[in-house]
CSV table of C-alpha atoms and ligand atoms in Angstrom, one decimal:
chain,number,residue,atom,x,y,z
A,417,UNK,CA,-131.9,-67.3,4.5
A,418,UNK,CA,-131.9,-65.3,7.6
A,419,UNK,CA,-134.6,-65.0,10.3
A,420,UNK,CA,-138.1,-66.3,9.8
A,421,UNK,CA,-141.1,-64.0,9.4
A,422,UNK,CA,-142.2,-64.7,12.9
A,423,UNK,CA,-138.7,-64.6,14.4
A,424,UNK,CA,-139.3,-63.4,18.1
A,425,UNK,CA,-137.3,-60.3,19.0
A,426,UNK,CA,-137.3,-59.7,22.6
A,427,UNK,CA,-135.3,-58.5,25.5
A,428,UNK,CA,-134.8,-60.0,29.0
A,429,UNK,CA,-134.6,-59.2,32.9
A,430,UNK,CA,-134.8,-61.2,36.1
A,431,UNK,CA,-136.8,-60.4,39.2
A,432,UNK,CA,-134.2,-59.7,41.8
A,433,UNK,CA,-132.1,-57.6,39.3
A,434,UNK,CA,-135.0,-55.1,38.5
A,435,UNK,CA,-138.1,-55.4,40.9
A,436,UNK,CA,-137.1,-53.9,44.3
A,437,UNK,CA,-139.9,-53.8,46.8
A,438,UNK,CA,-138.1,-56.5,48.6
A,439,UNK,CA,-140.2,-56.3,51.8
A,440,UNK,CA,-143.3,-55.2,50.2
A,441,UNK,CA,-146.6,-56.6,50.0
A,442,UNK,CA,-145.6,-59.7,52.1
A,443,UNK,CA,-142.9,-61.0,49.8
A,444,UNK,CA,-140.9,-63.6,51.5
A,445,UNK,CA,-137.2,-63.5,51.7
A,446,UNK,CA,-134.9,-65.3,49.5
A,447,UNK,CA,-131.3,-66.1,49.6
A,448,UNK,CA,-130.3,-63.1,47.7
A,449,UNK,CA,-132.3,-60.9,49.9
A,450,UNK,CA,-130.3,-62.1,52.8
A,451,UNK,CA,-126.8,-62.4,51.3
A,452,UNK,CA,-126.8,-59.0,49.7
A,453,UNK,CA,-127.4,-57.2,52.7
A,454,UNK,CA,-124.4,-58.6,54.7
A,455,UNK,CA,-121.3,-56.2,54.1
A,456,UNK,CA,-118.4,-57.4,52.1
A,457,UNK,CA,-120.7,-59.6,49.7
A,458,UNK,CA,-121.5,-57.2,46.8
A,459,UNK,CA,-119.6,-54.4,45.2
A,460,UNK,CA,-120.1,-51.2,47.1
A,461,UNK,CA,-122.4,-52.7,49.6
A,462,UNK,CA,-125.1,-52.5,46.9
A,463,UNK,CA,-128.1,-54.7,47.2
A,464,UNK,CA,-131.5,-55.0,45.2
A,465,UNK,CA,-133.9,-53.7,47.8
A,466,UNK,CA,-134.9,-51.1,45.3
A,467,UNK,CA,-133.2,-52.2,42.1
A,468,UNK,CA,-134.8,-50.6,39.3
A,469,UNK,CA,-138.1,-50.1,41.3
A,470,UNK,CA,-139.8,-52.1,38.4
A,471,UNK,CA,-142.4,-53.4,41.0
A,472,UNK,CA,-144.0,-49.8,41.1
A,473,UNK,CA,-142.9,-48.7,37.7
A,474,UNK,CA,-143.6,-51.7,35.4
A,475,UNK,CA,-146.2,-50.0,33.5
A,476,UNK,CA,-143.7,-47.3,32.4
A,477,UNK,CA,-141.2,-50.0,31.6
A,478,UNK,CA,-143.8,-51.7,29.4
A,479,UNK,CA,-144.4,-48.4,27.6
A,480,UNK,CA,-140.5,-48.4,27.0
A,481,UNK,CA,-140.7,-51.8,25.7
A,482,UNK,CA,-143.3,-50.9,23.2
A,483,UNK,CA,-141.4,-47.9,22.1
A,484,UNK,CA,-138.5,-50.2,21.5
A,485,UNK,CA,-140.9,-52.5,19.4
A,486,UNK,CA,-140.2,-55.6,21.4
A,487,UNK,CA,-142.2,-58.5,20.1
A,488,UNK,CA,-141.5,-60.3,23.5
A,489,UNK,CA,-140.3,-59.8,27.1
A,490,UNK,CA,-138.6,-62.6,29.0
A,491,UNK,CA,-138.8,-62.1,32.8
A,492,UNK,CA,-138.8,-64.1,35.9
A,493,UNK,CA,-141.0,-64.7,38.8
A,494,UNK,CA,-139.6,-64.4,42.3
A,495,UNK,CA,-140.6,-67.8,43.8
A,496,UNK,CA,-140.9,-66.1,47.3
A,497,UNK,CA,-143.1,-63.5,46.1
A,498,UNK,CA,-145.8,-65.7,45.3
A,499,UNK,CA,-145.0,-68.3,48.0
A,500,UNK,CA,-143.3,-66.6,50.7
A,501,UNK,CA,-142.1,-69.9,52.4
A,502,UNK,CA,-141.5,-71.7,49.2
A,503,UNK,CA,-144.4,-73.8,49.6
A,504,UNK,CA,-147.9,-73.5,51.1
A,505,UNK,CA,-149.2,-70.2,51.7
A,506,UNK,CA,-149.9,-68.3,48.4
A,507,UNK,CA,-149.2,-64.5,48.5
A,508,UNK,CA,-152.1,-63.0,46.6
A,509,UNK,CA,-150.3,-59.6,46.4
A,510,UNK,CA,-147.5,-61.0,44.7
A,511,UNK,CA,-149.7,-63.0,42.2
A,512,UNK,CA,-151.4,-59.8,41.6
A,513,UNK,CA,-148.2,-58.0,40.6
A,514,UNK,CA,-147.3,-60.5,37.9
A,515,UNK,CA,-150.9,-60.4,36.8
A,516,UNK,CA,-150.9,-56.8,36.2
A,517,UNK,CA,-147.6,-57.0,34.5
A,518,UNK,CA,-148.6,-59.8,32.1
A,519,UNK,CA,-151.9,-57.8,31.4
A,520,UNK,CA,-149.8,-54.6,30.5
A,521,UNK,CA,-147.6,-56.7,28.2
A,522,UNK,CA,-150.6,-58.2,26.6
A,523,UNK,CA,-152.2,-54.9,26.0
A,524,UNK,CA,-148.9,-53.5,24.6
A,525,UNK,CA,-148.7,-56.5,22.2
A,526,UNK,CA,-145.7,-58.0,23.7
A,527,UNK,CA,-145.7,-61.6,24.4
A,528,UNK,CA,-144.6,-62.8,27.9
A,529,UNK,CA,-141.9,-65.4,28.3
A,530,UNK,CA,-141.9,-66.5,31.8
A,531,UNK,CA,-138.7,-68.0,33.6
A,532,UNK,CA,-139.6,-69.8,36.9
A,533,UNK,CA,-136.2,-69.7,38.6
A,534,UNK,CA,-133.7,-67.0,38.0
A,535,UNK,CA,-131.6,-67.8,41.2
A,536,UNK,CA,-134.0,-66.6,43.9
A,537,UNK,CA,-134.2,-69.5,46.3
A,538,UNK,CA,-136.8,-68.8,49.1
A,539,UNK,CA,-134.7,-68.5,52.3
A,540,UNK,CA,-137.2,-70.9,54.2
A,541,UNK,CA,-136.4,-73.6,51.6
A,542,UNK,CA,-132.7,-72.9,51.8
A,543,UNK,CA,-133.0,-73.6,55.6
A,544,UNK,CA,-134.7,-76.9,54.9
A,545,UNK,CA,-131.6,-77.7,52.8
A,546,UNK,CA,-132.5,-76.1,49.6
A,547,UNK,CA,-131.0,-78.0,46.5
A,548,UNK,CA,-129.3,-80.5,48.9
A,549,UNK,CA,-133.1,-81.6,49.7
A,550,UNK,CA,-134.3,-84.2,47.2
A,551,UNK,CA,-137.7,-82.9,48.2
A,552,UNK,CA,-136.9,-79.6,46.5
A,553,UNK,CA,-138.3,-81.3,43.2
A,554,UNK,CA,-141.9,-81.4,44.8
A,555,UNK,CA,-141.4,-77.9,46.1
A,556,UNK,CA,-140.4,-76.5,42.7
A,557,UNK,CA,-143.2,-78.5,41.2
A,558,UNK,CA,-145.7,-77.1,43.6
A,559,UNK,CA,-144.6,-73.5,42.4
A,560,UNK,CA,-144.7,-74.4,38.7
A,561,UNK,CA,-148.1,-75.7,39.4
A,562,UNK,CA,-149.1,-72.4,40.8
A,563,UNK,CA,-147.7,-70.5,37.9
A,564,UNK,CA,-149.6,-72.7,35.6
A,565,UNK,CA,-152.8,-72.2,37.6
A,566,UNK,CA,-152.6,-68.7,37.7
A,567,UNK,CA,-150.7,-67.7,34.8
A,568,UNK,CA,-150.9,-69.9,31.8
A,569,UNK,CA,-154.3,-68.5,30.6
A,570,UNK,CA,-152.3,-65.7,29.4
A,571,UNK,CA,-148.7,-66.9,29.4
A,572,UNK,CA,-147.7,-69.7,26.9
A,573,UNK,CA,-144.2,-69.7,27.1
A,574,UNK,CA,-142.4,-70.9,30.1
A,575,UNK,CA,-138.6,-71.6,31.0
A,576,UNK,CA,-137.9,-73.6,33.9
A,577,UNK,CA,-134.3,-72.7,35.3
A,578,UNK,CA,-132.1,-70.1,34.2
A,579,UNK,CA,-128.1,-71.0,34.3
A,580,UNK,CA,-128.1,-73.9,36.7
A,581,UNK,CA,-124.3,-73.7,36.1
A,582,UNK,CA,-124.2,-70.3,37.7
A,583,UNK,CA,-126.6,-70.8,40.7
A,584,UNK,CA,-125.0,-74.0,41.5
A,585,UNK,CA,-121.3,-73.1,40.5
A,586,UNK,CA,-121.0,-69.7,41.7
A,587,UNK,CA,-123.4,-69.9,44.6
A,588,UNK,CA,-122.1,-73.1,46.2
A,589,UNK,CA,-118.7,-73.9,44.7
A,590,UNK,CA,-116.7,-70.6,44.5
A,591,UNK,CA,-119.0,-68.6,46.9
A,592,UNK,CA,-119.2,-65.6,44.7
A,593,UNK,CA,-123.0,-65.6,44.6
A,594,UNK,CA,-125.8,-66.1,47.2
A,595,UNK,CA,-125.6,-67.9,49.5
A,596,UNK,CA,-121.6,-67.6,49.3
A,597,UNK,CA,-120.8,-71.1,50.2
A,598,UNK,CA,-117.8,-73.2,49.1
A,599,UNK,CA,-119.2,-76.7,49.5
A,600,UNK,CA,-117.5,-79.9,48.8
A,601,UNK,CA,-117.7,-81.4,45.2
A,602,UNK,CA,-120.0,-84.3,46.3
A,603,UNK,CA,-122.6,-81.9,47.6
A,604,UNK,CA,-122.7,-79.8,44.5
A,605,UNK,CA,-123.3,-82.9,42.3
A,606,UNK,CA,-126.2,-83.7,44.7
A,607,UNK,CA,-127.6,-80.2,44.0
A,608,UNK,CA,-127.1,-80.3,40.5
A,609,UNK,CA,-129.0,-83.6,40.2
A,610,UNK,CA,-131.8,-82.2,42.4
A,611,UNK,CA,-132.0,-79.1,40.3
A,612,UNK,CA,-132.4,-81.3,37.1
A,613,UNK,CA,-135.0,-83.3,38.8
A,614,UNK,CA,-136.9,-80.1,40.0
A,615,UNK,CA,-136.7,-79.0,36.3
A,616,UNK,CA,-138.3,-82.3,35.2
A,617,UNK,CA,-141.0,-82.0,37.8
A,618,UNK,CA,-141.8,-78.4,36.9
A,619,UNK,CA,-142.4,-79.4,33.3
A,620,UNK,CA,-144.7,-82.1,34.4
A,621,UNK,CA,-146.7,-79.6,36.5
A,622,UNK,CA,-146.7,-77.0,34.0
A,623,UNK,CA,-148.2,-79.3,31.6
A,624,UNK,CA,-150.6,-81.0,33.8
A,625,UNK,CA,-152.2,-77.6,35.0
A,626,UNK,CA,-151.8,-75.6,31.9
A,627,UNK,CA,-154.9,-73.8,30.7
A,628,UNK,CA,-153.8,-73.7,27.0
A,629,UNK,CA,-151.1,-75.8,25.2
A,630,UNK,CA,-147.5,-74.5,26.4
A,631,UNK,CA,-144.2,-74.1,25.0
A,632,UNK,CA,-141.8,-75.2,27.8
A,633,UNK,CA,-138.1,-74.7,27.7
A,634,UNK,CA,-135.0,-74.5,29.7
A,635,UNK,CA,-132.2,-71.8,30.0
A,636,UNK,CA,-128.9,-72.9,30.6
A,637,UNK,CA,-125.6,-71.1,30.0
A,638,UNK,CA,-121.8,-71.8,29.2
A,639,UNK,CA,-119.1,-70.2,27.4
A,640,UNK,CA,-119.4,-71.7,23.6
A,641,UNK,CA,-116.6,-72.9,21.5
A,642,UNK,CA,-115.9,-71.9,17.8
A,643,UNK,CA,-113.4,-73.1,15.2
A,644,UNK,CA,-110.4,-71.0,14.4
A,645,UNK,CA,-111.2,-71.9,10.7
A,646,UNK,CA,-113.7,-73.8,9.0
A,647,UNK,CA,-111.6,-77.0,8.1
A,648,UNK,CA,-113.5,-79.7,9.3
A,649,UNK,CA,-110.8,-80.8,11.7
A,650,UNK,CA,-111.2,-77.4,13.6
A,651,UNK,CA,-115.0,-77.8,13.7
A,652,UNK,CA,-114.5,-81.3,15.0
A,653,UNK,CA,-112.0,-80.0,17.7
A,654,UNK,CA,-114.6,-77.1,18.6
A,655,UNK,CA,-117.4,-79.4,19.0
A,656,UNK,CA,-115.6,-81.9,20.9
A,657,UNK,CA,-114.4,-79.2,23.3
A,658,UNK,CA,-117.8,-77.7,23.7
A,659,UNK,CA,-119.2,-80.9,25.0
A,660,UNK,CA,-116.4,-82.2,27.0
A,661,UNK,CA,-116.1,-81.7,30.8
A,662,UNK,CA,-114.1,-78.8,32.5
A,663,UNK,CA,-110.4,-79.6,33.0
A,664,UNK,CA,-110.6,-78.6,36.6
A,665,UNK,CA,-113.0,-80.2,38.9
A,666,UNK,CA,-113.5,-77.2,41.1
A,667,UNK,CA,-114.9,-75.5,38.0
A,668,UNK,CA,-116.9,-78.4,36.6
A,669,UNK,CA,-120.2,-76.7,36.7
A,670,UNK,CA,-118.9,-74.8,33.5
A,671,UNK,CA,-119.9,-77.2,30.8
A,672,UNK,CA,-122.8,-77.8,28.7
A,673,UNK,CA,-123.2,-81.7,28.3
A,674,UNK,CA,-123.7,-82.5,32.2
A,675,UNK,CA,-126.7,-80.0,32.1
A,676,UNK,CA,-128.1,-80.6,29.0
A,677,UNK,CA,-127.4,-84.4,28.0
A,678,UNK,CA,-129.6,-85.5,30.8
A,679,UNK,CA,-132.7,-83.1,30.0
A,680,UNK,CA,-132.5,-83.8,26.3
A,681,UNK,CA,-131.0,-87.0,25.8
A,682,UNK,CA,-132.1,-88.9,28.9
A,683,UNK,CA,-128.6,-89.6,30.2
A,684,UNK,CA,-125.5,-87.9,31.8
A,685,UNK,CA,-122.4,-87.8,29.5
A,686,UNK,CA,-120.2,-90.9,29.9
A,687,UNK,CA,-117.1,-88.8,30.1
A,688,UNK,CA,-118.5,-87.3,33.1
A,689,UNK,CA,-119.9,-90.3,34.8
A,690,UNK,CA,-116.5,-91.6,34.6
A,691,UNK,CA,-114.7,-88.7,35.7
A,692,UNK,CA,-117.0,-87.5,38.6
A,693,UNK,CA,-117.8,-91.0,39.8
A,694,UNK,CA,-116.5,-90.5,43.3
A,695,UNK,CA,-118.6,-87.5,43.8
A,696,UNK,CA,-121.8,-88.7,42.4
A,697,UNK,CA,-125.2,-89.0,44.3
A,698,UNK,CA,-127.5,-92.1,43.6
A,699,UNK,CA,-128.9,-91.7,40.4
A,700,UNK,CA,-132.1,-93.8,39.6
A,701,UNK,CA,-133.7,-94.7,36.2
A,702,UNK,CA,-136.8,-92.7,37.6
A,703,UNK,CA,-134.7,-89.7,38.3
A,704,UNK,CA,-133.5,-89.9,34.7
A,705,UNK,CA,-137.0,-90.5,33.4
A,706,UNK,CA,-138.3,-87.4,35.4
A,707,UNK,CA,-135.2,-85.2,34.2
A,708,UNK,CA,-136.0,-86.1,30.6
A,709,UNK,CA,-139.5,-85.0,30.7
A,710,UNK,CA,-140.2,-83.8,27.0
A,711,UNK,CA,-139.7,-80.0,26.6
A,712,UNK,CA,-140.5,-78.2,23.3
A,713,UNK,CA,-137.8,-75.7,23.0
A,714,UNK,CA,-134.2,-75.3,24.0
A,715,UNK,CA,-133.1,-71.8,25.4
A,716,UNK,CA,-129.3,-71.1,25.7
A,717,UNK,CA,-127.8,-67.9,27.1
A,718,UNK,CA,-124.6,-67.0,25.1
A,719,UNK,CA,-122.2,-64.3,25.9
A,720,UNK,CA,-118.9,-65.4,24.4
A,721,UNK,CA,-116.8,-68.4,23.2
A,722,UNK,CA,-113.3,-69.9,23.0
A,723,UNK,CA,-111.5,-70.2,19.7
A,724,UNK,CA,-110.6,-73.8,19.3
A,725,UNK,CA,-108.6,-75.7,16.6
A,726,UNK,CA,-107.1,-79.1,16.2
A,727,UNK,CA,-103.7,-79.4,17.4
A,728,UNK,CA,-100.6,-81.1,15.7
A,729,UNK,CA,-101.1,-84.0,18.1
A,730,UNK,CA,-104.7,-84.5,17.1
A,731,UNK,CA,-106.3,-83.0,20.2
A,732,UNK,CA,-108.1,-79.9,20.4
A,733,UNK,CA,-106.5,-76.9,21.5
A,734,UNK,CA,-107.5,-73.2,22.4
A,735,UNK,CA,-106.1,-70.7,20.1
A,736,UNK,CA,-104.4,-67.6,22.0
A,737,UNK,CA,-106.2,-64.3,21.8
A,738,UNK,CA,-103.7,-61.7,20.6
A,739,UNK,CA,-102.8,-58.4,22.6
A,740,UNK,CA,-105.7,-56.0,22.7
A,741,UNK,CA,-108.3,-58.6,21.8
A,742,UNK,CA,-111.7,-56.6,22.1
A,743,UNK,CA,-113.5,-57.0,25.3
A,744,UNK,CA,-116.4,-55.7,27.2
A,745,UNK,CA,-116.6,-53.6,30.3
A,746,UNK,CA,-116.8,-56.9,32.3
A,747,UNK,CA,-113.6,-57.9,30.4
A,748,UNK,CA,-115.5,-60.6,28.8
A,749,UNK,CA,-114.2,-61.2,25.2
A,750,UNK,CA,-116.0,-60.2,22.3
A,751,UNK,CA,-116.4,-63.2,20.2
A,752,UNK,CA,-119.4,-63.0,17.7
A,753,UNK,CA,-118.9,-66.4,16.2
A,754,UNK,CA,-120.2,-68.0,19.4
A,755,UNK,CA,-123.9,-66.9,18.2
A,756,UNK,CA,-123.4,-69.1,14.9
A,757,UNK,CA,-121.4,-71.9,16.2
A,758,UNK,CA,-123.0,-72.3,19.5
A,759,UNK,CA,-126.5,-72.7,18.2
A,760,UNK,CA,-125.3,-75.0,15.5
A,761,UNK,CA,-123.7,-77.3,17.7
A,762,UNK,CA,-126.3,-77.5,20.1
A,763,UNK,CA,-129.0,-77.9,17.4
A,764,UNK,CA,-127.0,-80.8,16.1
A,765,UNK,CA,-126.7,-82.6,19.1
A,766,UNK,CA,-130.1,-81.9,20.8
A,767,UNK,CA,-132.3,-81.3,17.8
A,768,UNK,CA,-134.7,-78.8,19.4
A,769,UNK,CA,-136.0,-75.7,18.2
A,770,UNK,CA,-133.9,-72.9,20.0
A,771,UNK,CA,-134.0,-69.5,21.6
A,772,UNK,CA,-131.3,-67.4,22.5
A,773,UNK,CA,-132.5,-66.6,25.9
A,774,UNK,CA,-129.8,-64.1,26.8
A,775,UNK,CA,-126.9,-62.1,24.9
A,776,UNK,CA,-125.7,-58.7,25.5
A,777,UNK,CA,-122.7,-56.8,27.1
A,778,UNK,CA,-122.0,-54.4,29.8
A,779,UNK,CA,-120.5,-51.0,28.7
A,780,UNK,CA,-119.2,-47.9,30.6
A,781,UNK,CA,-122.2,-45.9,29.7
A,782,UNK,CA,-122.8,-42.3,30.7
A,783,UNK,CA,-125.5,-39.6,30.3
A,784,UNK,CA,-123.7,-37.3,27.8
A,785,UNK,CA,-123.8,-33.4,27.7
A,786,UNK,CA,-126.6,-33.8,25.4
A,787,UNK,CA,-128.6,-35.6,27.7
A,788,UNK,CA,-128.5,-38.9,25.6
A,789,UNK,CA,-126.8,-42.3,26.3
A,790,UNK,CA,-124.4,-42.9,23.2
A,791,UNK,CA,-123.3,-46.5,23.4
A,792,UNK,CA,-121.7,-47.4,19.9
A,793,UNK,CA,-119.7,-50.4,21.4
A,794,UNK,CA,-123.1,-52.0,22.3
A,795,UNK,CA,-124.3,-51.2,18.7
A,796,UNK,CA,-121.3,-52.7,17.2
A,797,UNK,CA,-121.5,-55.8,19.5
A,798,UNK,CA,-125.1,-56.6,19.0
A,799,UNK,CA,-124.6,-56.1,15.2
A,800,UNK,CA,-121.8,-58.5,14.9
A,801,UNK,CA,-123.4,-61.1,17.1
A,802,UNK,CA,-126.6,-60.9,15.3
A,803,UNK,CA,-125.1,-61.1,12.1
A,804,UNK,CA,-123.8,-64.4,13.0
A,805,UNK,CA,-127.1,-65.5,14.6
A,806,UNK,CA,-128.6,-64.6,11.1
A,807,UNK,CA,-126.3,-67.0,9.5
A,808,UNK,CA,-127.3,-69.7,11.8
A,809,UNK,CA,-131.1,-68.9,11.6
A,810,UNK,CA,-130.7,-69.8,7.8
A,811,UNK,CA,-129.5,-73.2,8.6
A,812,UNK,CA,-131.2,-74.4,11.8
A,813,UNK,CA,-134.4,-73.7,13.7
A,814,UNK,CA,-133.9,-70.9,15.8
A,815,UNK,CA,-137.3,-69.1,17.0
A,816,UNK,CA,-136.2,-65.9,19.0
A,817,UNK,CA,-133.4,-63.9,20.7
A,818,UNK,CA,-133.7,-62.1,23.8
A,819,UNK,CA,-131.3,-59.3,24.5
A,820,UNK,CA,-129.7,-58.9,28.0
A,821,UNK,CA,-131.0,-56.8,29.4
A,822,UNK,CA,-133.9,-54.5,28.7
A,823,UNK,CA,-132.5,-52.1,31.2
A,824,UNK,CA,-129.2,-51.6,33.4
A,825,UNK,CA,-129.9,-53.5,36.8
A,826,UNK,CA,-128.4,-55.3,39.7
A,827,UNK,CA,-125.7,-57.3,38.2
A,828,UNK,CA,-125.3,-59.5,41.0
A,829,UNK,CA,-122.0,-59.4,42.9
A,830,UNK,CA,-120.8,-56.4,40.8
A,831,UNK,CA,-123.9,-54.6,41.9
A,832,UNK,CA,-124.9,-51.5,39.9
A,833,UNK,CA,-121.4,-51.0,38.7
A,834,UNK,CA,-121.9,-52.7,35.3
A,835,UNK,CA,-124.5,-51.6,32.9
A,836,UNK,CA,-126.1,-54.1,30.6
A,837,UNK,CA,-129.2,-52.4,29.5
A,838,UNK,CA,-130.5,-51.1,26.2
A,839,UNK,CA,-132.1,-48.5,28.7
A,840,UNK,CA,-130.0,-46.3,31.0
A,841,UNK,CA,-131.2,-46.3,34.6
A,842,UNK,CA,-130.2,-43.2,36.6
A,843,UNK,CA,-130.6,-45.1,40.0
A,844,UNK,CA,-130.9,-41.9,42.3
A,845,UNK,CA,-133.8,-40.7,40.2
A,846,UNK,CA,-134.9,-44.0,38.6
A,847,UNK,CA,-135.1,-42.1,35.4
A,848,UNK,CA,-134.8,-44.1,32.3
A,849,UNK,CA,-133.2,-43.2,29.1
A,850,UNK,CA,-133.2,-44.9,25.9
A,851,UNK,CA,-129.6,-45.6,24.8
A,852,UNK,CA,-128.6,-45.3,21.1
A,853,UNK,CA,-128.7,-49.0,21.2
A,854,UNK,CA,-132.5,-49.1,22.0
A,855,UNK,CA,-133.2,-47.1,18.8
A,856,UNK,CA,-130.8,-49.1,16.9
A,857,UNK,CA,-132.4,-52.4,17.9
A,858,UNK,CA,-136.0,-51.0,17.1
A,859,UNK,CA,-134.7,-50.9,13.7
A,860,UNK,CA,-133.5,-54.3,13.7
A,861,UNK,CA,-136.8,-55.5,15.0
A,862,UNK,CA,-138.7,-53.3,12.4
A,863,UNK,CA,-136.8,-54.9,9.4
A,864,UNK,CA,-136.6,-58.5,10.9
A,865,UNK,CA,-132.7,-58.0,10.9
A,866,UNK,CA,-132.5,-57.2,7.0
A,867,UNK,CA,-129.5,-55.0,7.4
A,868,UNK,CA,-127.4,-57.1,9.5
B,1247,BGC,C1,-127.5,-64.0,33.8
B,1247,BGC,C2,-128.0,-62.5,34.3
B,1247,BGC,C3,-126.9,-61.8,34.3
B,1247,BGC,C4,-126.1,-61.7,32.9
B,1247,BGC,C5,-124.9,-60.8,32.8
B,1247,BGC,C6,-126.2,-64.3,32.8
B,1247,BGC,O1,-125.4,-65.0,33.5
B,1247,BGC,O2,-128.6,-64.8,33.7
B,1247,BGC,O3,-128.7,-62.6,35.3
B,1247,BGC,O4,-127.2,-60.6,34.6
B,1247,BGC,O5,-125.7,-63.0,32.5
B,1247,BGC,O6,-123.9,-61.3,33.9
């Protein structure tokens, strides 16, 4: 029971959220570089031009990871740092940065897990239609080929896309994220389809140009569902809700099945094909074959879930959260059960070894008078969630867990106002302070979750 002896304990970040150096060493611009600089888009006019200055401080940051005892680190490559126009010209200085980071990690005994796309669409490709252009599958494939050629001698774990739900939904439907557009539904389905094709092409290219056998995965997200009780009918209701389409079409990207069934089962869910029929692009058998290019592991980012029960009318219904229900500083509900039922439902359906590629919370962290950062709420949250994950790990094949995030960082539209890190970042000085939760997590890693 519990976590396997080789369970991978890690933490995660993404390029734009921590790197900074947005205009250095011939990096190309991406949609966030452009969008965040325009007034009114990001909380407080913040942007990621310096962020955590990780580009210059990565050696110290790897030292901190070592201090925490991380076994693995999930980070993303900024596509426009290595291919400034998205295709064609390779920027050797960008490659050199990731080379040095990988070497530093390996030297510290930390396994690198590389994500290819965590939302930085090169601006030059955006101008050519971005996700709307079917050629994006080739462009992304070219980038994946470069990653395999240059990094796969030392990196054997890759994830293709991070949270397509968000970069399509928030970027192109609600317009809360870069590039800040509210596109017609029809266009967003086209983009989603092309994003999945791009994923498939990247898998092919990674495999073809790999210098060693790779473990390739995909890292979508979505609120999970968990049953109110463990009665079979409530479990059935939660499962059914998790894999069904969103009741509101303008929120259609918030679902699991549309994004994961094609990748893992080779077809779009029937319910969605029927419901979204007026908005769908042409979908060919060749597309579906490409999208379903076999992967090795399934990553899922899980932050919270909805409590579901079977209603008296035989239809699933959401149980109301009581007054004062616990929530994080981002006002996200605290629902540890999501980390038991989520992986369980996903494993049942997709039968792939799983990673939790992100999980965590923001807190109102401050430096206390004693100079330390006390974050009991984060420790309590993680203890509860990891306790549930431990239960799941005793039942299904879960390979690892990546806490989000290693350090406080640029939280997209919320700028630096939300702190998700195990490590506190004092932005004016760039000083890092390990929060109490970082020391606590170190203990969890050391005893492989025994005390959870
Ligand atoms: C994203 C991260 C983000 C985190 C917290 C996930 O949706 O992958 O980039 O910072 O959640 O909002």
